[in-house]
Short mmCIF file of C-alpha atoms in Angstrom, two decimals:
data_model
loop_
_atom_site.label_atom_id
_atom_site.label_comp_id
_atom_site.label_asym_id
_atom_site.label_seq_id
_atom_site.Cartn_x
_atom_site.Cartn_y
_atom_site.Cartn_z
CA UNK B 1 -22.03 26.04 62.97
CA UNK B 2 -23.49 28.05 60.12
CA UNK B 3 -27.23 28.37 59.91
CA UNK B 4 -28.70 25.82 57.54
CA UNK B 5 -30.64 27.15 54.59
CA UNK B 6 -34.02 25.49 54.82
CA UNK B 7 -35.23 25.17 51.25
CA UNK B 8 -38.65 23.72 50.63
CA UNK B 9 -40.36 25.16 53.70
CA UNK B 10 -42.55 27.25 51.40
CA UNK B 11 -43.92 24.03 49.87
CA UNK B 12 -44.74 22.69 53.32
CA UNK B 13 -46.34 25.95 54.42
CA UNK B 14 -48.49 26.12 51.30
CA UNK B 15 -49.55 22.48 51.76
CA UNK B 16 -50.47 23.03 55.41
CA UNK B 17 -52.49 26.12 54.47
CA UNK B 18 -54.51 23.98 52.06
CA UNK B 19 -55.47 21.63 54.91
CA UNK B 20 -57.56 24.12 56.86
CA UNK B 21 -61.31 23.42 56.78
CA UNK B 22 -62.26 26.42 54.62
CA UNK B 23 -59.67 25.51 51.99
CA UNK B 24 -60.63 21.84 52.03
CA UNK B 25 -64.31 22.73 51.64
CA UNK B 26 -63.54 24.99 48.68
CA UNK B 27 -61.31 22.35 47.08
CA UNK B 28 -63.99 19.69 47.57
CA UNK B 29 -66.55 21.97 45.94
CA UNK B 30 -64.24 22.53 42.95
CA UNK B 31 -63.69 18.79 42.49
CA UNK B 32 -67.41 18.11 42.82
CA UNK B 33 -68.13 20.76 40.18
CA UNK B 34 -65.77 19.01 37.76
CA UNK B 35 -66.25 15.36 38.72
CA UNK B 36 -69.75 15.24 40.17
CA UNK B 37 -71.26 15.10 43.62
CA UNK B 38 -70.16 11.49 44.12
CA UNK B 39 -66.64 12.88 44.65
CA UNK B 40 -66.54 13.10 48.43
CA UNK B 41 -64.34 13.63 51.44
CA UNK B 42 -62.66 10.18 51.22
CA UNK B 43 -61.56 10.89 47.65
CA UNK B 44 -60.36 14.36 48.59
CA UNK B 45 -58.36 12.96 51.50
CA UNK B 46 -56.79 10.39 49.19
CA UNK B 47 -55.68 13.19 46.87
CA UNK B 48 -54.23 15.10 49.83
CA UNK B 49 -52.36 11.95 50.86
CA UNK B 50 -50.89 11.73 47.35
CA UNK B 51 -49.84 15.39 47.58
CA UNK B 52 -48.17 14.71 50.94
CA UNK B 53 -46.29 11.73 49.53
CA UNK B 54 -45.18 13.90 46.61
CA UNK B 55 -43.78 16.48 49.03
CA UNK B 56 -41.85 13.73 50.81
CA UNK B 57 -40.47 12.46 47.49
CA UNK B 58 -39.43 16.00 46.52
CA UNK B 59 -37.64 16.45 49.84
CA UNK B 60 -35.78 13.16 49.41
CA UNK B 61 -34.88 14.12 45.86
CA UNK B 62 -33.62 17.54 47.01
CA UNK B 63 -31.56 16.17 49.92
CA UNK B 64 -28.19 15.83 48.13
CA UNK B 65 -28.33 19.38 46.77
CA UNK B 66 -29.50 20.66 50.15
CA UNK B 67 -26.60 18.96 51.92
CA UNK B 68 -23.93 20.09 49.47
CA UNK B 69 -25.21 23.65 49.39
CA UNK B 70 -24.99 23.84 53.16
CA UNK B 71 -21.58 22.15 53.20
CA UNK B 72 -20.33 24.69 50.68
CA UNK B 73 -21.73 27.50 52.79
CA UNK B 74 -19.98 26.13 55.91
CA UNK B 75 -16.67 25.86 54.01
CA UNK B 76 -17.07 29.43 52.71
CA UNK B 77 -17.72 30.68 56.25
CA UNK B 78 -14.56 28.93 57.48
CA UNK B 79 -16.26 26.34 59.64
CA UNK B 80 -14.53 23.63 57.60
CA UNK B 81 -11.39 24.00 55.53
CA UNK B 82 -12.62 21.82 52.67
CA UNK B 83 -15.63 19.91 51.39
CA UNK B 84 -14.03 16.51 52.14
CA UNK B 85 -13.35 17.61 55.73
CA UNK B 86 -16.97 18.73 56.09
CA UNK B 87 -18.30 15.46 54.68
CA UNK B 88 -16.01 13.46 56.95
CA UNK B 89 -17.24 15.44 59.95
CA UNK B 90 -20.86 14.79 58.97
CA UNK B 91 -20.11 11.08 58.48
CA UNK B 92 -18.46 10.93 61.91
CA UNK B 93 -21.48 12.61 63.50
CA UNK B 94 -23.81 10.09 61.86
CA UNK B 95 -21.63 7.20 63.00
CA UNK B 96 -21.57 8.58 66.55
CA UNK B 97 -25.39 8.69 66.55
CA UNK B 98 -25.56 5.02 65.55
CA UNK B 99 -23.28 3.77 68.34
#
């Protein structure tokens, strides 16, 4: 099958880079400068959790476009003869996984 185009990996990579100790310490310092020293690690971690949930929501939101782009690419490369055939094949694969 054609290689899938993996959009969004740059968002994940950037997010993971922000989770290293040096980056977290710098981010905490920036928040403390703006919000005061009472802003601590628990609050920072809560913000990082919100960022992670946002990335998940973005991925879910992007899923239909991601799927159709890759289906179109597979049709163009001759793996499937049409979009409906490709979607039927994907549906069959999903059904096979559930049985």
